[in-house]
Tab-separated table of C-alpha atoms in Angstrom:
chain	number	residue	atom	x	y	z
A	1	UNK	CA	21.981	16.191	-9.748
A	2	UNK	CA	18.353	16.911	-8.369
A	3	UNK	CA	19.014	16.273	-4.690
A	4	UNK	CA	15.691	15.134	-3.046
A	5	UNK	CA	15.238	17.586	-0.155
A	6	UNK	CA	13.616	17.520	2.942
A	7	UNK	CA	10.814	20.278	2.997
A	8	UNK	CA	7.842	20.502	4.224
A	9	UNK	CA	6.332	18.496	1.800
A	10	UNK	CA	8.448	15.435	2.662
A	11	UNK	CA	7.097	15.973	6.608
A	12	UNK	CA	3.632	15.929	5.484
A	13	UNK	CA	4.136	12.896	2.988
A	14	UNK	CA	5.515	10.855	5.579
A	15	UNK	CA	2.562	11.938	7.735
A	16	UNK	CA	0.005	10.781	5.089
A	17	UNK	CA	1.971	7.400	4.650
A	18	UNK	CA	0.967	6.685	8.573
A	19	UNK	CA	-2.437	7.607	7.813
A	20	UNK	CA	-4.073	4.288	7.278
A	21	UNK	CA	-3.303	2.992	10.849
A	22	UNK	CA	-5.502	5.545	12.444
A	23	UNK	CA	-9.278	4.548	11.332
A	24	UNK	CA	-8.687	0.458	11.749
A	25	UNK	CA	-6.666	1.143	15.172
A	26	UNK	CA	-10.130	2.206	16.499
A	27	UNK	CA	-11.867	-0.925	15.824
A	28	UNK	CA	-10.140	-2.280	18.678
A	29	UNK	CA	-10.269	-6.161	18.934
A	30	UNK	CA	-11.832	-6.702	14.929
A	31	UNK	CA	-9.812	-8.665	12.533
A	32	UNK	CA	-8.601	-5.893	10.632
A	33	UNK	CA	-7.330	-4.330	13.773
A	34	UNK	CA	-5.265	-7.728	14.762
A	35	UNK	CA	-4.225	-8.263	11.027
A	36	UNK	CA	-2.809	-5.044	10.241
A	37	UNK	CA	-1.089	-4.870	13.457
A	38	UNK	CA	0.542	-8.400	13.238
A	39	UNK	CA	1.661	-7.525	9.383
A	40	UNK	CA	2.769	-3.692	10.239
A	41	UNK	CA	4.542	-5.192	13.136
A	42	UNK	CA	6.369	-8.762	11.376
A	43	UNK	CA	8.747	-7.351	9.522
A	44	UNK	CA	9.900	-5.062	12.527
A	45	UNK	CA	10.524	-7.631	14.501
A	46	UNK	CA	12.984	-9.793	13.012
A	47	UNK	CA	15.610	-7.628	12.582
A	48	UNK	CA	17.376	-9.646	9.953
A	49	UNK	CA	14.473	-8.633	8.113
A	50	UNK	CA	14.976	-4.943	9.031
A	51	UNK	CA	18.291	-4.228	7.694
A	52	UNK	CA	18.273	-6.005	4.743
A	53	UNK	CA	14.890	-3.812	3.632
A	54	UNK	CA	16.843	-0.685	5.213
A	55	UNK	CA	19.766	-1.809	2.592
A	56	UNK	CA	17.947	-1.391	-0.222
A	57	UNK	CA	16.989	1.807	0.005
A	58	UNK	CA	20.258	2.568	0.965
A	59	UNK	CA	21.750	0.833	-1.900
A	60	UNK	CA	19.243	2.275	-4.325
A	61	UNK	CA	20.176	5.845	-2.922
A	62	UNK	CA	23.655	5.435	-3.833
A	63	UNK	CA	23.147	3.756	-7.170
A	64	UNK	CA	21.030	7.270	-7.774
A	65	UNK	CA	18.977	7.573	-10.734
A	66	UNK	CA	16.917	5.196	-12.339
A	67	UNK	CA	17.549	2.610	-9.297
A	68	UNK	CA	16.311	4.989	-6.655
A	69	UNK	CA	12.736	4.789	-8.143
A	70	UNK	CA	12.865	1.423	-9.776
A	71	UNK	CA	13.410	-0.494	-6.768
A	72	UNK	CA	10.707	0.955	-4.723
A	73	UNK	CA	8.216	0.202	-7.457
A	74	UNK	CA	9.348	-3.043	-8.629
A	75	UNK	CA	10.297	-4.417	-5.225
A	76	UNK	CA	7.104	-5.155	-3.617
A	77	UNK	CA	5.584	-6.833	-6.887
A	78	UNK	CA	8.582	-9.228	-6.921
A	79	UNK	CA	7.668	-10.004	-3.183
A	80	UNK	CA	4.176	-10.485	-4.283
A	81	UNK	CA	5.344	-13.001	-6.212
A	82	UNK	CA	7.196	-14.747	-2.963
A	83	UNK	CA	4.718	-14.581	-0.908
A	84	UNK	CA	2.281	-16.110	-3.559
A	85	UNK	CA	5.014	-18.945	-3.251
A	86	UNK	CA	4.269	-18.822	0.840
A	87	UNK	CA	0.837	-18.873	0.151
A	88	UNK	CA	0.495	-21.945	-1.622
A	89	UNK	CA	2.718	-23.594	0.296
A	90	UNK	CA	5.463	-24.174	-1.908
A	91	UNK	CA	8.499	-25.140	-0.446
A	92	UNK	CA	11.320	-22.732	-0.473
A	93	UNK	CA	14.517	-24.250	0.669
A	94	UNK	CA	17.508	-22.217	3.156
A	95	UNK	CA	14.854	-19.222	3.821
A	96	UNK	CA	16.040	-17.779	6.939
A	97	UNK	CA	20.087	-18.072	5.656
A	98	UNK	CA	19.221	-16.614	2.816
A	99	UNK	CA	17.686	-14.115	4.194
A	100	UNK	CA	20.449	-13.178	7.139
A	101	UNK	CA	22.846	-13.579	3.551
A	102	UNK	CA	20.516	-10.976	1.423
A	103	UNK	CA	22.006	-8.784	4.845
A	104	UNK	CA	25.232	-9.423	4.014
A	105	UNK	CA	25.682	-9.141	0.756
A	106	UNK	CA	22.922	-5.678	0.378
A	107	UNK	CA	25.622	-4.094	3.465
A	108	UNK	CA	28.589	-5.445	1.336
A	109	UNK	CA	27.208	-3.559	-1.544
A	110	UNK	CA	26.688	-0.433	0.244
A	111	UNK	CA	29.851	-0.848	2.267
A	112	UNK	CA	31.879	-0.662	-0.680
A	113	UNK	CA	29.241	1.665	-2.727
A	114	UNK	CA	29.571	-1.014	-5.529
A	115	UNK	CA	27.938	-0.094	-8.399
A	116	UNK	CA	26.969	-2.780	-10.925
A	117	UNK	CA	24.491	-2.094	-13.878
A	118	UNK	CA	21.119	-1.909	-13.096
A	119	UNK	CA	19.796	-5.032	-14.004
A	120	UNK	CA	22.438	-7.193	-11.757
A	121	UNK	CA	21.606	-4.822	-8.843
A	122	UNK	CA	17.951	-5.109	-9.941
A	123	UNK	CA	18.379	-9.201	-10.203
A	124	UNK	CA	20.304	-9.752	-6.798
A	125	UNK	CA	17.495	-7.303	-5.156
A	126	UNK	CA	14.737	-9.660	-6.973
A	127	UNK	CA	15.773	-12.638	-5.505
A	128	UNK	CA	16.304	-11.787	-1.890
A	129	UNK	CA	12.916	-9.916	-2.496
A	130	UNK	CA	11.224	-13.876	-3.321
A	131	UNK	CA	12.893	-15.118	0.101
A	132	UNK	CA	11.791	-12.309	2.204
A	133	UNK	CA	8.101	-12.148	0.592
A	134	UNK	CA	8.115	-16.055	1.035
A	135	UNK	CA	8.515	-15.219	4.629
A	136	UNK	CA	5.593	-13.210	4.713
A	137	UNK	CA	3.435	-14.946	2.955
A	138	UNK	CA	3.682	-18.407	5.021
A	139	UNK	CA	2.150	-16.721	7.705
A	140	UNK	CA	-0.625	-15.301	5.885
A	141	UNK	CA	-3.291	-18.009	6.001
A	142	UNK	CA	-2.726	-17.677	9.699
A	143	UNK	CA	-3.489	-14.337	10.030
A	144	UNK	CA	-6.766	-12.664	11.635
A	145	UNK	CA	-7.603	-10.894	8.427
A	146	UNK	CA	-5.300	-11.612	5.378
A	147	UNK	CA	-5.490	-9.155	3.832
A	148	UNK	CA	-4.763	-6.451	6.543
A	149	UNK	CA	-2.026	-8.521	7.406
A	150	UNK	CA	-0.773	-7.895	3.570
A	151	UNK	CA	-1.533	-4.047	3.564
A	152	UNK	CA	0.481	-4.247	7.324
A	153	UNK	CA	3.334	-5.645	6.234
A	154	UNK	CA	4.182	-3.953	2.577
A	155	UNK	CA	3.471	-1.143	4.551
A	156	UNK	CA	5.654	-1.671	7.427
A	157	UNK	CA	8.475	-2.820	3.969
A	158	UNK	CA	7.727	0.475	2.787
A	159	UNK	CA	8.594	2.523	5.251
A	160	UNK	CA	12.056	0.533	5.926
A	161	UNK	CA	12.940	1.446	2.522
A	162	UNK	CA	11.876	4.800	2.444
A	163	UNK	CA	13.894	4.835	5.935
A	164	UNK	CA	16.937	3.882	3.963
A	165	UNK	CA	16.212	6.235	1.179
A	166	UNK	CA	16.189	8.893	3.278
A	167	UNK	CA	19.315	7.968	5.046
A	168	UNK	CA	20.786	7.412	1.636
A	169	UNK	CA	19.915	11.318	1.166
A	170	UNK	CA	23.654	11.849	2.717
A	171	UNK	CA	25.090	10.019	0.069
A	172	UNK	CA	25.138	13.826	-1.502
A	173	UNK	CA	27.547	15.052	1.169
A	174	UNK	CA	30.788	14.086	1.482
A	175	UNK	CA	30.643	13.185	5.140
A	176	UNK	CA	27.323	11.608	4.123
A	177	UNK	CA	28.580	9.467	2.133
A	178	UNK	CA	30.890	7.691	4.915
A	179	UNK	CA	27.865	7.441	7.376
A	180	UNK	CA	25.801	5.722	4.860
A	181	UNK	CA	28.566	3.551	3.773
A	182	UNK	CA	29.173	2.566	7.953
A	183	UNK	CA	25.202	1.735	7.787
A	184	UNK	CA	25.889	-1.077	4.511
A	185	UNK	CA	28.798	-2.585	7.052
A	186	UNK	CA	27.055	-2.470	10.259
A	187	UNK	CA	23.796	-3.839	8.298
A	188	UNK	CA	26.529	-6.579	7.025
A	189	UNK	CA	27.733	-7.590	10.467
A	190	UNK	CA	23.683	-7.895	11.787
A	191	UNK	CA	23.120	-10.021	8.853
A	192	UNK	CA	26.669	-12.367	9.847
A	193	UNK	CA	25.586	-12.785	13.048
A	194	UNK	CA	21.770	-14.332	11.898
A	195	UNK	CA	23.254	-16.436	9.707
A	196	UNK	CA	25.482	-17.505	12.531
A	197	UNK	CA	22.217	-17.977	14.138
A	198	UNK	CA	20.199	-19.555	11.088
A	199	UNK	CA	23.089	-22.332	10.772
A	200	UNK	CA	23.212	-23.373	14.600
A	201	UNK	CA	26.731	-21.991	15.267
A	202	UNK	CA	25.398	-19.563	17.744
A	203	UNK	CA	22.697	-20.145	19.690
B	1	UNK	CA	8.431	30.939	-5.780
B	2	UNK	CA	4.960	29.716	-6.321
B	3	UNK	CA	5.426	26.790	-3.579
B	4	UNK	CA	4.080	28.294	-0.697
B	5	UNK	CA	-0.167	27.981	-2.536
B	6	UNK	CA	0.480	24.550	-3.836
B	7	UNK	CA	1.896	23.570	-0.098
B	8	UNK	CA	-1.150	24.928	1.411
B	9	UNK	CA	-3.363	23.487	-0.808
B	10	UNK	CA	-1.428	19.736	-0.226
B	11	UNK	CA	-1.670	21.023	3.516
B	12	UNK	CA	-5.355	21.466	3.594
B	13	UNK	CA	-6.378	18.356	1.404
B	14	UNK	CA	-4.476	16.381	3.852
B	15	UNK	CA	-5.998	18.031	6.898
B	16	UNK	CA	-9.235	17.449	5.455
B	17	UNK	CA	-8.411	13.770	4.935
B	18	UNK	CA	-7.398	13.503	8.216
B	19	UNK	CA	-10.247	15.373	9.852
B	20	UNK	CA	-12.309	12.627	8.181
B	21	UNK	CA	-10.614	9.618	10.033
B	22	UNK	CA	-11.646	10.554	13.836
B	23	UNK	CA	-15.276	11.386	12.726
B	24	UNK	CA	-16.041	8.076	11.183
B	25	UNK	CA	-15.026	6.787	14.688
B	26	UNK	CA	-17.152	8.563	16.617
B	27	UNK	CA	-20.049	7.718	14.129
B	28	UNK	CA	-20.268	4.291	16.490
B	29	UNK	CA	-22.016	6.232	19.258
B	30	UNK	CA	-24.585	7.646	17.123
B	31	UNK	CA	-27.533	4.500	17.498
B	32	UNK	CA	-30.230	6.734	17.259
B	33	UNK	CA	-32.291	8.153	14.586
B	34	UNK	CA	-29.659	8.226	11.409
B	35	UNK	CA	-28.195	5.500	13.212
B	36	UNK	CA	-28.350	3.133	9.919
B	37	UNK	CA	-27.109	6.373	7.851
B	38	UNK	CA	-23.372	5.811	9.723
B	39	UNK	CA	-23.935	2.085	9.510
B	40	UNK	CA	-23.998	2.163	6.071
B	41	UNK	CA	-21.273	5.066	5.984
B	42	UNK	CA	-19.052	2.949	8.213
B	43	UNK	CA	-19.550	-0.213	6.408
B	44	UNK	CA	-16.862	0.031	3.630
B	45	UNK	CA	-14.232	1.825	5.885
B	46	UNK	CA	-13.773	-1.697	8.441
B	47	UNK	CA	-12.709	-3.310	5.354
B	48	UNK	CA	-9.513	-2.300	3.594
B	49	UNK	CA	-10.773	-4.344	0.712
B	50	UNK	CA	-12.465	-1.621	-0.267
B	51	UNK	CA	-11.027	1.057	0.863
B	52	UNK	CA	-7.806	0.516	-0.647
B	53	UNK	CA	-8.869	-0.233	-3.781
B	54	UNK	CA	-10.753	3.234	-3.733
B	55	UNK	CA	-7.793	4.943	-2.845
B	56	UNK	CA	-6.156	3.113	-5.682
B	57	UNK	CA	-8.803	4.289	-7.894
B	58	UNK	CA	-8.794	7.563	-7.517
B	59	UNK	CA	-4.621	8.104	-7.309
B	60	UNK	CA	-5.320	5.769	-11.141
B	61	UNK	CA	-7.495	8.843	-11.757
B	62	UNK	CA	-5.228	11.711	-10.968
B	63	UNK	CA	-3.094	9.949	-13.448
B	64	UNK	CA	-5.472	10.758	-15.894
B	65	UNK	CA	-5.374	14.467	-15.444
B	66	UNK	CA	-8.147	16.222	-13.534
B	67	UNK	CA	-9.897	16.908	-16.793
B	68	UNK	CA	-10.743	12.996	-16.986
B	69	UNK	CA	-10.219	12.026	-12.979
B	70	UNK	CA	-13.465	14.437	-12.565
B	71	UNK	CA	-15.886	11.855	-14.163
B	72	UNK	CA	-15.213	9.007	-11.474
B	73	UNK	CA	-16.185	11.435	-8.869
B	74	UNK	CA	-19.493	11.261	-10.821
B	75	UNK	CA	-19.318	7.698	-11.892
B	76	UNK	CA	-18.313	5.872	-8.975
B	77	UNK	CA	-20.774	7.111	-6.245
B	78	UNK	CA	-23.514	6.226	-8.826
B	79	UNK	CA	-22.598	3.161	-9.523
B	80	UNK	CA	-22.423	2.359	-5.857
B	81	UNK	CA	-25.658	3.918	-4.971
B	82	UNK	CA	-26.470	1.451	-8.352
B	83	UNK	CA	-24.945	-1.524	-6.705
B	84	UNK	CA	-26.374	-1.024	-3.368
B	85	UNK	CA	-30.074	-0.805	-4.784
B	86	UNK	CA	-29.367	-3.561	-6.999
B	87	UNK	CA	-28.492	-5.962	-3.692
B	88	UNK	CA	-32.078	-5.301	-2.493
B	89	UNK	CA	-33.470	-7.443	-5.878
B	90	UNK	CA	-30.853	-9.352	-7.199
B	91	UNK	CA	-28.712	-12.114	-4.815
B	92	UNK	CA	-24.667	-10.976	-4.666
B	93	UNK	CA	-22.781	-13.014	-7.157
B	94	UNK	CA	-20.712	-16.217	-6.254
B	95	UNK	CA	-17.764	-14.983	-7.886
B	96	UNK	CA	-17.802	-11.512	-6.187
B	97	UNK	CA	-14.954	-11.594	-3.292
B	98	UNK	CA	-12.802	-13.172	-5.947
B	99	UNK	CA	-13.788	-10.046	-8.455
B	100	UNK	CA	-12.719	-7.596	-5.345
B	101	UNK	CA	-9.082	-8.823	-5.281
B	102	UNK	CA	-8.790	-8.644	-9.138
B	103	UNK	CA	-9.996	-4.835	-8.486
B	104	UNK	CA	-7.556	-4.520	-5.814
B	105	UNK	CA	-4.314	-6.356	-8.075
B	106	UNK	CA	-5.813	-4.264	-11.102
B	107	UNK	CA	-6.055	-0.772	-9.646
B	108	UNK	CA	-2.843	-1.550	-7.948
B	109	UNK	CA	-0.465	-2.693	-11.532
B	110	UNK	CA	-2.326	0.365	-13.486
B	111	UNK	CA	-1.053	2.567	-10.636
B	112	UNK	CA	2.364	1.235	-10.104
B	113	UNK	CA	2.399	1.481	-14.214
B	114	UNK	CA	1.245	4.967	-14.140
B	115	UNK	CA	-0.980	3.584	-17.325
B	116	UNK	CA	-2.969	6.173	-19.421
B	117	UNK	CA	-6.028	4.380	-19.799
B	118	UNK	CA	-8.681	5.809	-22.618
B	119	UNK	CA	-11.587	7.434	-20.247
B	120	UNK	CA	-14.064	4.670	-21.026
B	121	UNK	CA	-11.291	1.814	-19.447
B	122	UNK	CA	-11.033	4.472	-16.093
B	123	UNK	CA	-14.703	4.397	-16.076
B	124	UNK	CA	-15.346	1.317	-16.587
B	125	UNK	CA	-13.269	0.065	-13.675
B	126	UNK	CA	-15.023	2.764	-11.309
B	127	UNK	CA	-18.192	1.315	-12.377
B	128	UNK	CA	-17.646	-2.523	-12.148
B	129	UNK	CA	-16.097	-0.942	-8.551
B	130	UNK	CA	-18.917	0.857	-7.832
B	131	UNK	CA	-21.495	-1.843	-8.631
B	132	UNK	CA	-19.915	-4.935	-6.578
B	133	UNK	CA	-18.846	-2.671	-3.717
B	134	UNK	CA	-22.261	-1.697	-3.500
B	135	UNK	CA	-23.843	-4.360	-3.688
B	136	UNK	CA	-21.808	-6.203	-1.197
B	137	UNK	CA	-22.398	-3.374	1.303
B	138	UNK	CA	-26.047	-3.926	0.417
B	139	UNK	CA	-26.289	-7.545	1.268
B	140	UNK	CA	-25.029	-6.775	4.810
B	141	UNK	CA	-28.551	-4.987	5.495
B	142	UNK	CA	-30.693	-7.244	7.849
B	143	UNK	CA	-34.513	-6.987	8.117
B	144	UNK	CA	-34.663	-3.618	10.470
B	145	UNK	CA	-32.083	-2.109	8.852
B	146	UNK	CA	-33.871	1.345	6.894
B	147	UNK	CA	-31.970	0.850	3.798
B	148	UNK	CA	-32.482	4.513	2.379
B	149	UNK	CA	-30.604	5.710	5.172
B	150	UNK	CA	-27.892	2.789	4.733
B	151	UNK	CA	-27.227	3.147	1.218
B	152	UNK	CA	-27.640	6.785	1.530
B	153	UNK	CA	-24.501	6.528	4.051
B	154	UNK	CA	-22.438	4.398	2.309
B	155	UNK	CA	-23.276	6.206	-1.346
B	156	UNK	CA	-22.054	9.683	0.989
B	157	UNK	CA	-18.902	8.214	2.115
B	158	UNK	CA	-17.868	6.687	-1.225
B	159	UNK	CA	-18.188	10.005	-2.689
B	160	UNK	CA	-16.629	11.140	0.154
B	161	UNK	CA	-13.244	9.235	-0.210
B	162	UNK	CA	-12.938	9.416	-3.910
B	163	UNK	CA	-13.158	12.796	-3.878
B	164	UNK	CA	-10.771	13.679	-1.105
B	165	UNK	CA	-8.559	10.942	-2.265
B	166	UNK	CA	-8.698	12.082	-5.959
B	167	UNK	CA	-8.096	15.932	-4.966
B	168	UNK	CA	-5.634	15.384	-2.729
B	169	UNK	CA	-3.844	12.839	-5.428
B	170	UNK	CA	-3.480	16.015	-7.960
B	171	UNK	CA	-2.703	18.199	-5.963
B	172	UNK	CA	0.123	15.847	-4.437
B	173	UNK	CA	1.313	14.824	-8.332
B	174	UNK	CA	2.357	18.352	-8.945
B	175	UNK	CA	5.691	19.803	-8.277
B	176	UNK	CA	8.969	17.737	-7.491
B	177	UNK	CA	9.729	14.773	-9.621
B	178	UNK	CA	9.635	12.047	-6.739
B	179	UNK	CA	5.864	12.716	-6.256
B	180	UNK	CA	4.690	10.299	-8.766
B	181	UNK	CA	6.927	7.566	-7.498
B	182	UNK	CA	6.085	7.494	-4.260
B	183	UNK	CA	2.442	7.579	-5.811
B	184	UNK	CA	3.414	4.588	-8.065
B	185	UNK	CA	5.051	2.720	-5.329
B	186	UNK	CA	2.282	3.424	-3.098
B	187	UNK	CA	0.240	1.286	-6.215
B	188	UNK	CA	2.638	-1.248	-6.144
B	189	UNK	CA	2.190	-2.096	-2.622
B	190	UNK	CA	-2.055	-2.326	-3.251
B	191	UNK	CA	-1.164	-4.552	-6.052
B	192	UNK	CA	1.007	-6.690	-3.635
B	193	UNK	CA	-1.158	-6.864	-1.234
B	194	UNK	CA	-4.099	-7.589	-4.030
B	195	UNK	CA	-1.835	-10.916	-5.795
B	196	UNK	CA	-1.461	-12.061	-2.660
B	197	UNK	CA	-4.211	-12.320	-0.595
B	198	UNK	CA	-5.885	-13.014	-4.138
B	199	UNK	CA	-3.521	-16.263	-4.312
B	200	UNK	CA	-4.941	-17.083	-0.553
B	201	UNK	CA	-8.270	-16.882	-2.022
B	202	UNK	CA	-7.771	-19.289	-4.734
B	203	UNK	CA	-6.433	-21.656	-2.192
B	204	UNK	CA	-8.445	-21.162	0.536
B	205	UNK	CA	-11.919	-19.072	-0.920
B	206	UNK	CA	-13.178	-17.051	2.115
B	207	UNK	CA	-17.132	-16.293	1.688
B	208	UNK	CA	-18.343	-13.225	1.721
């Protein structure tokens, strides 16, 4: 198997991926600023969010080749597609259980390193990918500049999953493989508890 | 082991691009004199609607090969410099911010595709690029701006970034396999970002 490892080269890619925030950080105040700083930072914040997107790189780093490098590609056109659904106002019923479920069932999945073919993986990925663009994209129109807010929060997506990629890189160690599979259940007990919350049992 | 060159090279390319962030910052202070030469050079950069689909460009270019990818670094400023002169005569048209986010969903899918486009399809794209970019960087001249110094700026900086972008997007696509993913993923996100805020457009048209 061609392990990915972490050289130099992976340091300095990681650096150029935080590149962009530099030059619009010193427009302090402009709409770009605002934008991509609301995007980068929306879906940090709701940690339901988080873990699911952490999950799939996780998931795709156990499923190995072709997933690892299908998903990233394919993932954030099929959240284009959900947040075009957000943008035009669509209505998208059970969007915040379904996405504190896409939790639990992506942490299931890597829990118990389940490995369907690729086009159920690639199908159950899709959908949750609609519901969590959908997300996005309703609160595009109220951004300062749309389309910083876009480039902030694919970004922000981006890195989550190259996070979980990267922790997925254990998954070629035998110890590894246990820490990533603790990840998948931890990331299935955050996503419990926010569709706990998203149903009104807890508060 | 012939990694350590090809490291420094992907080093240096990077350093460079990153040496070019802080100065276009500073540029602000500079009101004097060439003032309207980093007006113009600053112009596209505090709008990722261009930038990005430059970027996208030019990784769509390494793509191509440097044999081909050396023509937009030809093509594009031109057609800019075009675009921008172009502005002075003819009004910008009605339907340009809508042809920006095709550019930007266009670039993005070819990208995230990894598509070997025939050199005139490349080219033409730079140029189409070139020309509305340029022209909508034109239009934002006012009365005392000196617009030989403004377009002369913003022609500079376009070469600028499509060149550093396209170098550093060759030398990045050689070696390990995951390279031209994380390139292709990178042109999945600008084609995200382009359907989207495109779809925002159609609902809500922003001028400009």
């Amino acid at each position: 198997m061609n392990r990915l490892v972490l050289n130099p080269a992976v340091v300095l890619a990681a650096l150029f991926a935080a590149i962009p925030l530099a030059p619009a950080f010193a427009h302090t105040g402009s709409g770009v600023s605002l934008g991509l700083e609301s995007g980068f930072l929306h879906p940090l914040t709701g940690p339901d969010h988080l873990v699911a997107m952490v999950a799939v790189g996780l998931w795709g780093a156990q499923l190995g080749n072709p997933a690892i490098w299908v998903l990233p590609i394919t993932f954030p056109l099929v959240m284009a597609v959900g947040g075009l659904l957000g943008v035009l106002g669509m209505p998208l019923p059970f969007v915040e259980p379904i996405i504190a479920v896409s939790g639990i069932a992506l942490g299931t999945m890597v829990a118990f390193s389940v490995r369907p073919p690729l086009w159920v993986a690639a199908t159950l990925v899709g959908v949750f990918a609609i519901f969590h663009g959908y997300a996005h994209g309703r609160e595009l129109p109220e951004a300062a500049d749309a389309i910083a807010f876009a480039v902030g929060f694919v970004i922000a997506t981006g890195l989550l999953h190259l996070t979980g990629i990267l922790i997925g890189v254990l998954v070629g160690y035998e110890a590894g493989a246990k820490v990533v599979r603790a990840c998948g259940a931890a990331i299935g007990c955050v996503g419990v508890y926010f569709l706990l919350g998203a149903v009104g049992v807890i508060g | 082991m012939m990694r350590g060159p090809r490291l420094l090279a992907t080093a240096a390319a990077l350093a460079c691009a990153v040496a070019f962030v802080p100065d276009t910052a500073h540029a602000h202070l500079v009101d004097t004199r060439l003032g309207d030469f980093y007006s113009g050079a600053l112009h596209p950069l505090t709008d990722l609607q261009q930038v990005l689909p430059w970027i996208a460009l030019a990784v769509l270019a390494a793509f191509q090969g440097a044999q081909r990818a050396r023509w937009i670094i030809l093509v594009f400023p031109l057609a800019l410099a075009i675009g921008g002169i172009a502005s002075l005569a003819v009004p910008l048209p009605s339907f340009g911010p809508l042809l920006g986010l095709v550019l930007v969903a266009v670039t993005g899918l070819a990208v995230a595709a990894a598509a070997r486009l025939p050199l005139g399809v490349l080219l033409a794209i730079a140029v189409v690029m070139g020309l509305l970019h340029g022209a909508q960087n034109g239009a934002a001249m006012v009365a005392t701006t000196d617009r030989l110094l403004f377009l002369s700026g913003m022609t500079a900086v376009g070469y600028g970034v499509i060149t550093l972008a396209t170098g550093s997007a060759i030398a990045f696509l050689h070696g390990a396999p995951w390279r031209p993913i994380a390139l292709r993923a990178g042109g999945s996100w600008v084609a995200a970002v382009g359907i989207m805020v495109l779809g925002l457009h159609l609902v809500r048209p922003v001028a400009g």
